[in-house]
Tab-separated table of N, CA and C in Angstrom:
chain	number	residue	atom	x	y	z
K	1324	MET	N	61.647	-38.548	60.973
K	1324	MET	CA	62.545	-38.336	62.015
K	1324	MET	C	63.471	-39.338	62.074
K	1325	ARG	N	64.676	-38.756	62.266
K	1325	ARG	CA	65.726	-39.388	62.350
K	1325	ARG	C	66.585	-39.369	63.552
K	1326	TYR	N	66.906	-40.909	64.042
K	1326	TYR	CA	67.339	-41.163	65.474
K	1326	TYR	C	69.195	-40.721	65.468
K	1327	PHE	N	69.339	-40.550	66.598
K	1327	PHE	CA	70.978	-40.059	66.914
K	1327	PHE	C	71.326	-38.928	65.850
K	1328	ASP	N	70.245	-38.043	65.668
K	1328	ASP	CA	70.707	-36.723	65.489
K	1328	ASP	C	70.826	-35.614	66.503
K	1329	LYS	N	71.715	-34.632	65.925
K	1329	LYS	CA	72.031	-33.670	66.983
K	1329	LYS	C	70.663	-32.850	67.280
K	1330	ASP	N	69.849	-32.954	66.702
K	1330	ASP	CA	68.435	-32.090	66.725
K	1330	ASP	C	67.686	-32.885	67.862
K	1331	ASN	N	67.710	-34.163	67.622
K	1331	ASN	CA	67.020	-34.828	68.798
K	1331	ASN	C	67.697	-35.513	69.860
K	1332	ILE	N	68.428	-34.630	70.571
K	1332	ILE	CA	69.391	-34.787	71.758
K	1332	ILE	C	68.295	-35.710	73.005
K	1333	LEU	N	67.381	-35.240	73.363
K	1333	LEU	CA	66.472	-36.048	74.380
K	1333	LEU	C	66.107	-37.046	73.976
K	1334	LEU	N	65.533	-37.165	72.734
K	1334	LEU	CA	65.198	-38.531	72.299
K	1334	LEU	C	66.084	-39.616	72.087
K	1335	ASP	N	67.036	-39.266	71.531
K	1335	ASP	CA	68.516	-40.208	71.404
K	1335	ASP	C	68.749	-40.876	72.840
K	1336	GLY	N	68.832	-39.735	74.027
K	1336	GLY	CA	69.171	-39.946	75.343
K	1336	GLY	C	68.145	-40.908	75.873
K	1337	LEU	N	66.653	-40.974	75.485
K	1337	LEU	CA	65.602	-41.736	75.804
K	1337	LEU	C	65.973	-43.208	75.207
K	1338	ILE	N	66.192	-43.222	73.750
K	1338	ILE	CA	66.266	-44.206	73.211
K	1338	ILE	C	67.511	-45.005	73.830
K	1339	PHE	N	68.719	-44.388	74.200
K	1339	PHE	CA	69.637	-45.346	74.777
K	1339	PHE	C	69.404	-45.958	76.002
K	1340	ILE	N	68.813	-44.906	76.841
K	1340	ILE	CA	68.291	-45.570	78.247
K	1340	ILE	C	67.516	-46.720	78.134
K	1341	LEU	N	66.247	-46.730	77.120
K	1341	LEU	CA	65.730	-47.773	76.903
K	1341	LEU	C	66.575	-49.086	76.805
K	1342	LEU	N	67.196	-48.732	75.495
K	1342	LEU	CA	68.130	-49.947	75.002
K	1342	LEU	C	68.803	-50.685	76.142
K	1343	PHE	N	69.679	-49.797	76.815
K	1343	PHE	CA	70.383	-50.386	77.870
K	1343	PHE	C	69.927	-51.117	79.047
K	1344	SER	N	68.627	-50.397	79.325
K	1344	SER	CA	67.679	-51.321	80.688
K	1344	SER	C	67.223	-52.452	79.952
K	1345	GLY	N	66.898	-52.459	78.899
K	1345	GLY	CA	66.234	-53.840	78.167
K	1345	GLY	C	67.562	-54.779	77.942
K	1346	ILE	N	68.572	-54.498	77.952
K	1346	ILE	CA	69.677	-55.518	77.956
K	1346	ILE	C	70.229	-55.882	79.314
K	1347	LEU	N	70.306	-54.884	80.216
K	1347	LEU	CA	70.590	-55.116	81.438
K	1347	LEU	C	69.427	-56.115	81.985
K	1348	ALA	N	68.078	-55.954	81.841
K	1348	ALA	CA	67.077	-56.611	82.340
K	1348	ALA	C	67.308	-58.118	81.822
K	1349	VAL	N	67.532	-58.079	80.862
K	1349	VAL	CA	67.912	-59.443	80.092
K	1349	VAL	C	69.183	-60.394	80.615
K	1350	PHE	N	70.412	-59.401	80.959
K	1350	PHE	CA	71.350	-60.086	81.568
K	1350	PHE	C	71.171	-60.605	83.239
K	1351	LEU	N	70.464	-59.808	83.716
K	1351	LEU	CA	70.041	-60.318	84.936
K	1351	LEU	C	69.125	-61.288	85.214
K	1352	SER	N	68.006	-61.494	84.222
K	1352	SER	CA	67.211	-62.579	84.370
K	1352	SER	C	67.813	-63.944	83.945
K	1353	VAL	N	68.702	-63.952	83.134
K	1353	VAL	CA	69.633	-64.722	82.618
K	1353	VAL	C	70.364	-65.353	83.844
K	1354	SER	N	71.004	-64.388	84.313
K	1354	SER	CA	72.025	-65.081	85.424
K	1354	SER	C	71.450	-65.430	86.900
K	1355	PHE	N	70.036	-64.728	86.932
K	1355	PHE	CA	69.180	-65.116	88.211
K	1355	PHE	C	68.916	-66.759	88.150
K	1356	LEU	N	68.339	-66.852	86.962
K	1356	LEU	CA	67.560	-68.068	86.297
K	1356	LEU	C	68.698	-69.064	86.377
K	1357	LEU	N	69.992	-68.820	86.195
K	1357	LEU	CA	71.147	-70.009	86.248
K	1357	LEU	C	72.049	-69.957	87.385
K	1358	SER	N	71.693	-69.200	88.285
K	1358	SER	CA	72.358	-68.932	89.802
K	1358	SER	C	71.915	-70.526	90.407
K	1359	THR	N	72.861	-70.845	91.325
K	1359	THR	CA	72.708	-71.929	92.235
K	1359	THR	C	72.030	-71.603	93.471
K	1360	LYS	N	71.063	-72.259	93.833
K	1360	LYS	CA	69.862	-71.705	95.075
K	1360	LYS	C	70.310	-72.439	96.087
K	1361	TYR	N	70.720	-73.768	96.282
K	1361	TYR	CA	71.496	-74.401	97.254
K	1361	TYR	C	72.311	-75.614	96.894
K	1362	THR	N	72.933	-76.157	97.828
K	1362	THR	CA	73.730	-77.363	97.455
K	1362	THR	C	73.388	-78.322	98.822
K	1363	ASP	N	72.930	-79.693	98.519
K	1363	ASP	CA	72.710	-80.786	99.281
K	1363	ASP	C	74.026	-81.624	99.534
K	1364	PHE	N	74.598	-81.774	100.512
K	1364	PHE	CA	75.599	-82.843	100.618
K	1364	PHE	C	75.499	-83.868	101.685
K	1365	SER	N	75.277	-85.039	101.327
K	1365	SER	CA	75.012	-85.919	102.316
K	1365	SER	C	75.611	-87.236	102.096
K	1366	CYS	N	76.272	-88.050	103.390
K	1366	CYS	CA	77.031	-88.840	103.599
K	1366	CYS	C	76.585	-89.811	104.365
K	1367	VAL	N	76.676	-91.435	104.168
K	1367	VAL	CA	76.229	-92.278	104.891
K	1367	VAL	C	77.211	-93.531	105.070
K	1368	ARG	N	77.186	-93.965	106.223
K	1368	ARG	CA	78.435	-94.851	106.337
K	1368	ARG	C	77.574	-96.300	106.870
K	1369	SER	N	78.077	-97.437	106.266
K	1369	SER	CA	77.488	-98.825	106.346
K	1369	SER	C	78.757	-99.903	105.886
K	1370	LEU	N	78.789	-100.548	106.932
K	1370	LEU	CA	79.915	-101.981	106.939
K	1370	LEU	C	81.251	-101.218	106.288
K	1371	GLY	N	81.832	-100.350	106.904
K	1371	GLY	CA	82.954	-99.954	106.894
K	1371	GLY	C	83.230	-99.056	105.588
K	1372	GLN	N	82.103	-98.913	104.741
K	1372	GLN	CA	82.208	-97.916	103.469
K	1372	GLN	C	81.597	-96.444	103.874
K	1373	THR	N	81.879	-95.592	103.032
K	1373	THR	CA	81.498	-94.386	103.520
K	1373	THR	C	80.841	-93.803	101.762
K	1374	GLU	N	79.946	-93.339	101.430
K	1374	GLU	CA	79.392	-92.530	100.283
K	1374	GLU	C	78.586	-91.596	100.517
K	1375	CYS	N	78.689	-90.580	99.850
K	1375	CYS	CA	78.431	-89.356	99.734
K	1375	CYS	C	78.136	-89.048	98.590
K	1376	THR	N	76.622	-88.077	98.567
K	1376	THR	CA	75.978	-87.500	97.507
K	1376	THR	C	75.987	-85.938	97.637
K	1377	LEU	N	76.246	-85.546	96.266
K	1377	LEU	CA	76.206	-84.300	96.060
K	1377	LEU	C	75.063	-83.733	95.091
K	1378	VAL	N	74.078	-82.805	95.471
K	1378	VAL	CA	73.158	-82.507	94.527
K	1378	VAL	C	73.070	-80.821	94.664
K	1379	ARG	N	73.230	-80.276	93.514
K	1379	ARG	CA	72.890	-78.911	93.468
K	1379	ARG	C	71.677	-78.553	92.696
K	1380	THR	N	70.923	-77.677	93.463
K	1380	THR	CA	69.603	-77.180	92.965
K	1380	THR	C	69.875	-75.628	92.516
K	1381	PHE	N	69.309	-75.559	91.602
K	1381	PHE	CA	69.210	-73.991	90.757
K	1381	PHE	C	67.802	-73.697	90.963
K	1382	GLN	N	67.636	-72.557	90.345
K	1382	GLN	CA	66.263	-71.919	90.318
K	1382	GLN	C	65.183	-72.801	90.102
K	1383	PHE	N	65.112	-73.246	88.824
K	1383	PHE	CA	63.960	-74.049	88.211
K	1383	PHE	C	64.365	-75.430	88.047
K	1384	SER	N	65.685	-75.780	88.068
K	1384	SER	CA	65.896	-77.398	87.987
K	1384	SER	C	67.029	-77.780	89.055
K	1385	LYS	N	66.969	-79.020	89.118
K	1385	LYS	CA	67.872	-79.841	89.655
K	1385	LYS	C	68.882	-80.715	89.138
K	1386	SER	N	70.140	-80.327	89.116
K	1386	SER	CA	71.134	-81.667	88.780
K	1386	SER	C	71.313	-82.587	89.069
K	1387	ALA	N	72.210	-83.478	88.444
K	1387	ALA	CA	71.920	-85.095	88.700
K	1387	ALA	C	72.642	-85.264	89.896
K	1388	GLU	N	72.477	-86.400	90.544
K	1388	GLU	CA	73.448	-86.663	91.693
K	1388	GLU	C	74.596	-86.823	91.491
K	1389	ILE	N	75.748	-86.648	92.223
K	1389	ILE	CA	77.063	-86.845	92.049
K	1389	ILE	C	77.233	-87.681	93.018
K	1390	THR	N	77.869	-89.087	93.252
K	1390	THR	CA	77.886	-89.895	94.181
K	1390	THR	C	79.525	-90.259	94.083
K	1391	ILE	N	80.020	-90.060	95.517
K	1391	ILE	CA	81.584	-90.199	95.773
K	1391	ILE	C	81.653	-91.446	96.789
K	1392	HIS	N	81.845	-92.336	96.201
K	1392	HIS	CA	82.452	-93.686	97.093
K	1392	HIS	C	83.622	-93.392	97.751
K	1393	ASN	N	83.984	-93.874	99.017
K	1393	ASN	CA	84.861	-93.742	100.047
K	1393	ASN	C	85.702	-92.387	99.888
K	1394	PRO	N	84.941	-91.394	100.229
K	1394	PRO	CA	85.721	-90.328	100.466
K	1394	PRO	C	86.740	-90.072	101.269
K	1395	VAL	N	88.158	-89.457	101.519
K	1395	VAL	CA	88.851	-89.122	101.854
K	1395	VAL	C	88.934	-87.937	102.894
K	1396	ALA	N	88.576	-86.971	102.235
K	1396	ALA	CA	88.894	-85.436	102.994
K	1396	ALA	C	88.571	-84.403	102.022
K	1397	VAL	N	88.270	-83.475	102.687
K	1397	VAL	CA	87.971	-81.914	101.715
K	1397	VAL	C	89.202	-81.460	101.773
K	1398	ASP	N	89.709	-80.837	100.894
K	1398	ASP	CA	90.936	-79.864	100.787
K	1398	ASP	C	90.653	-78.439	100.079
K	1399	LEU	N	91.032	-77.425	100.845
K	1399	LEU	CA	91.029	-76.293	100.580
K	1399	LEU	C	91.762	-75.669	99.292
K	1400	SER	N	91.054	-74.981	98.326
K	1400	SER	CA	91.906	-74.258	97.635
K	1400	SER	C	91.728	-72.901	97.580
K	1401	GLU	N	92.769	-72.202	97.777
K	1401	GLU	CA	92.552	-70.583	98.114
K	1401	GLU	C	93.374	-70.147	97.168
K	1402	CYS	N	93.018	-68.827	97.005
K	1402	CYS	CA	93.904	-67.768	95.831
K	1402	CYS	C	95.178	-67.590	96.492
K	1403	GLU	N	96.170	-67.576	95.812
K	1403	GLU	CA	97.389	-67.466	96.338
K	1403	GLU	C	98.063	-66.452	95.119
K	1404	ASN	N	99.084	-65.542	96.028
K	1404	ASN	CA	99.882	-64.824	95.024
K	1404	ASN	C	101.192	-65.737	94.421
K	1405	LEU	N	101.961	-64.877	93.728
K	1405	LEU	CA	102.738	-65.658	93.071
K	1405	LEU	C	103.816	-66.227	93.921
K	1406	PHE	N	104.204	-65.961	94.987
K	1406	PHE	CA	104.883	-66.592	95.774
K	1406	PHE	C	104.263	-67.715	96.651
K	1407	GLY	N	103.212	-68.078	96.537
K	1407	GLY	CA	102.555	-69.469	97.201
K	1407	GLY	C	101.869	-68.813	98.337
K	1408	GLN	N	101.568	-67.554	98.958
K	1408	GLN	CA	100.995	-66.900	99.933
K	1408	GLN	C	99.929	-66.673	99.807
K	1409	THR	N	98.965	-66.994	100.650
K	1409	THR	CA	97.385	-66.690	100.358
K	1409	THR	C	97.626	-65.425	100.408
K	1410	SER	N	96.666	-64.366	99.989
K	1410	SER	CA	96.752	-63.070	100.130
K	1410	SER	C	95.399	-62.817	100.572
K	1411	SER	N	95.496	-61.560	101.174
K	1411	SER	CA	94.302	-61.064	102.080
K	1411	SER	C	93.573	-59.808	101.183
K	1412	SER	N	93.872	-59.585	99.926
K	1412	SER	CA	93.103	-58.927	99.160
K	1412	SER	C	92.149	-59.648	98.345
K	1413	PRO	N	91.240	-58.988	97.720
K	1413	PRO	CA	90.051	-59.961	96.920
K	1413	PRO	C	90.843	-60.517	95.877
K	1414	CYS	N	90.162	-61.921	95.585
K	1414	CYS	CA	90.655	-62.643	94.620
K	1414	CYS	C	89.843	-62.468	93.294
K	1415	LYS	N	90.477	-62.816	92.342
K	1415	LYS	CA	89.451	-63.056	91.187
K	1415	LYS	C	88.906	-64.104	91.231
K	1416	THR	N	89.508	-65.392	91.474
K	1416	THR	CA	88.783	-66.783	91.727
K	1416	THR	C	88.712	-66.941	93.108
K	1417	PRO	N	87.536	-67.610	93.314
K	1417	PRO	CA	87.041	-67.740	94.679
K	1417	PRO	C	87.920	-69.086	95.207
K	1418	SER	N	87.749	-68.919	96.637
K	1418	SER	CA	88.391	-70.095	97.546
K	1418	SER	C	87.261	-71.539	97.061
K	1419	SER	N	87.848	-72.490	97.348
K	1419	SER	CA	87.096	-73.787	96.840
K	1419	SER	C	87.360	-74.978	97.950
K	1420	ALA	N	86.211	-75.781	98.251
K	1420	ALA	CA	86.310	-76.847	98.830
K	1420	ALA	C	86.105	-77.775	98.107
K	1421	ASP	N	87.350	-78.918	97.924
K	1421	ASP	CA	87.141	-80.056	96.913
K	1421	ASP	C	87.567	-81.279	97.743
K	1422	ILE	N	86.690	-82.369	97.375
K	1422	ILE	CA	86.413	-83.520	98.075
K	1422	ILE	C	87.451	-84.567	97.111
K	1423	ARG	N	88.362	-85.421	98.056
K	1423	ARG	CA	89.232	-86.559	97.820
K	1423	ARG	C	88.343	-87.911	97.609
K	1424	SER	N	88.677	-88.862	96.936
K	1424	SER	CA	88.179	-90.093	97.170
K	1424	SER	C	89.378	-91.173	96.944
K	1425	LYS	N	89.331	-92.129	97.351
K	1425	LYS	CA	90.065	-93.150	97.469
K	1425	LYS	C	90.268	-93.815	96.054
K	1426	ASP	N	89.311	-93.771	95.236
K	1426	ASP	CA	89.069	-94.729	94.161
K	1426	ASP	C	89.143	-93.745	92.917
K	1427	VAL	N	89.374	-92.363	93.043
K	1427	VAL	CA	89.092	-91.693	91.979
K	1427	VAL	C	90.460	-90.414	91.967
K	1428	SER	N	91.236	-90.420	91.117
K	1428	SER	CA	92.406	-89.254	91.129
K	1428	SER	C	92.021	-88.064	90.878
K	1429	SER	N	91.127	-87.441	90.632
K	1429	SER	CA	90.581	-86.098	90.614
K	1429	SER	C	89.626	-85.763	91.681
K	1430	LYS	N	89.600	-84.481	91.917
K	1430	LYS	CA	88.688	-83.955	92.902
K	1430	LYS	C	87.613	-83.153	92.500
K	1431	ILE	N	86.429	-83.590	93.311
K	1431	ILE	CA	85.014	-82.827	93.164
K	1431	ILE	C	84.760	-81.575	93.889
K	1432	ASN	N	84.712	-80.595	93.154
K	1432	ASN	CA	84.440	-79.402	93.855
K	1432	ASN	C	82.903	-79.282	94.825
K	1433	ILE	N	82.920	-79.233	96.016
K	1433	ILE	CA	81.967	-78.984	96.663
K	1433	ILE	C	81.133	-77.755	96.797
K	1434	TYR	N	82.195	-76.791	97.371
K	1434	TYR	CA	81.717	-75.446	97.480
K	1434	TYR	C	82.576	-74.121	97.179
K	1435	SER	N	82.521	-73.383	96.814
K	1435	SER	CA	83.343	-72.399	95.973
K	1435	SER	C	82.252	-71.063	96.472
K	1436	GLY	N	83.085	-70.017	96.573
K	1436	GLY	CA	82.808	-68.526	97.003
K	1436	GLY	C	84.092	-67.570	97.408
K	1437	GLN	N	83.644	-66.226	97.316
K	1437	GLN	CA	84.664	-65.233	97.728
K	1437	GLN	C	84.776	-65.235	99.148
K	1438	ASP	N	84.079	-65.660	100.397
K	1438	ASP	CA	84.186	-65.426	101.393
K	1438	ASP	C	84.838	-67.254	101.928
K	1439	ARG	N	85.988	-66.667	102.322
K	1439	ARG	CA	87.080	-67.837	102.730
K	1439	ARG	C	86.421	-68.373	103.924
K	1440	GLN	N	86.130	-67.709	104.847
K	1440	GLN	CA	85.528	-68.153	106.048
K	1440	GLN	C	84.635	-69.142	105.985
K	1441	ALA	N	83.483	-68.973	105.051
K	1441	ALA	CA	82.615	-69.890	104.824
K	1441	ALA	C	82.915	-71.248	104.294
K	1442	VAL	N	83.889	-71.221	103.455
K	1442	VAL	CA	84.692	-72.159	102.774
K	1442	VAL	C	85.193	-72.819	103.669
K	1443	ARG	N	85.791	-72.462	104.519
K	1443	ARG	CA	86.454	-73.204	105.294
K	1443	ARG	C	85.702	-74.035	106.471
K	1444	ALA	N	84.487	-73.060	106.743
K	1444	ALA	CA	83.685	-73.819	107.657
K	1444	ALA	C	83.034	-74.701	107.338
K	1445	VAL	N	82.747	-74.873	105.944
K	1445	VAL	CA	82.013	-76.059	105.198
K	1445	VAL	C	83.144	-77.207	105.148
K	1446	ALA	N	83.969	-77.014	104.671
K	1446	ALA	CA	85.424	-77.776	104.685
K	1446	ALA	C	85.498	-78.527	105.971
K	1447	ARG	N	85.707	-77.809	106.996
K	1447	ARG	CA	86.108	-78.190	108.485
K	1447	ARG	C	84.877	-79.289	109.123
K	1448	GLU	N	83.502	-78.820	108.863
K	1448	GLU	CA	82.450	-79.526	109.201
K	1448	GLU	C	82.480	-80.783	108.139
K	1449	ILE	N	82.704	-80.904	107.234
K	1449	ILE	CA	82.510	-82.213	106.153
K	1449	ILE	C	83.849	-83.426	106.866
K	1450	ASN	N	85.206	-82.660	107.026
K	1450	ASN	CA	86.321	-83.305	107.571
K	1450	ASN	C	86.003	-83.557	108.649
K	1451	GLU	N	85.384	-82.947	109.652
K	1451	GLU	CA	85.322	-83.892	111.174
K	1451	GLU	C	84.264	-85.073	111.043
K	1452	PHE	N	83.085	-84.886	109.986
K	1452	PHE	CA	82.203	-86.223	109.980
K	1452	PHE	C	83.316	-87.439	109.329
K	1453	LEU	N	84.145	-86.907	108.202
K	1453	LEU	CA	84.839	-87.890	107.698
K	1453	LEU	C	86.126	-88.397	108.389
K	1454	LEU	N	86.534	-87.600	109.039
K	1454	LEU	CA	87.978	-88.056	109.669
K	1454	LEU	C	87.905	-88.497	111.286
K	1455	SER	N	86.887	-87.900	111.868
K	1455	SER	CA	86.739	-88.072	113.411
K	1455	SER	C	85.642	-88.393	113.860
K	1456	SER	N	84.708	-88.322	113.273
K	1456	SER	CA	83.236	-88.702	113.855
K	1456	SER	C	82.923	-90.026	113.548
K	1457	ASN	N	82.066	-90.656	114.476
K	1457	ASN	CA	81.835	-92.255	114.349
K	1457	ASN	C	80.009	-91.814	113.741
K	1458	ALA	N	79.627	-91.210	113.580
K	1458	ALA	CA	78.185	-90.941	113.205
K	1458	ALA	C	78.158	-91.670	111.750
K	1459	SER	N	76.589	-92.180	112.023
K	1459	SER	CA	76.325	-93.056	110.668
K	1459	SER	C	76.111	-92.578	109.455
K	1460	SER	N	75.428	-90.890	110.001
K	1460	SER	CA	75.540	-90.155	108.574
K	1460	SER	C	75.672	-88.649	108.927
K	1461	PHE	N	75.691	-87.896	107.615
K	1461	PHE	CA	75.723	-86.546	107.939
K	1461	PHE	C	74.990	-86.069	106.671
K	1462	HIS	N	74.426	-84.371	106.996
K	1462	HIS	CA	73.933	-83.696	105.795
K	1462	HIS	C	73.948	-82.596	106.071
K	1463	LYS	N	74.643	-81.775	105.082
K	1463	LYS	CA	74.621	-80.151	104.991
K	1463	LYS	C	73.821	-79.511	103.914
K	1464	ARG	N	73.320	-78.299	104.388
K	1464	ARG	CA	72.816	-77.738	103.042
K	1464	ARG	C	73.640	-76.329	103.089
K	1465	PHE	N	74.220	-76.224	102.046
K	1465	PHE	CA	74.793	-74.740	102.152
K	1465	PHE	C	74.460	-73.848	100.490
């Protein structure tokens, strides 16, 4: 019996469907295992210093803690068109919330996604703690 022969169109279709389903199942399994399940963001104030910790938990593992000393604020990075205006159409790159620190020139990504309102809400909540709150600690899971 020869595969992909005009005499065996039904068998060829079945083989194609099985191969395609297997490849799709492997791809979905890998993407499911590597997706972020949740992120914990915690901050503590003591003696005029603020220190924040970021931990991302994946399906079966936990990433190393990222400690941010003396955070200043969270900035939003939204997709923009060629003229620098925020577009209302779906973006290829998601909006993201990045935190700045007094001691480090680069920013650290805290949260990103296609839903700009959710990203803005996370940034606003963290900025309220950093910029205007007198609370001694803060914790957010997203």
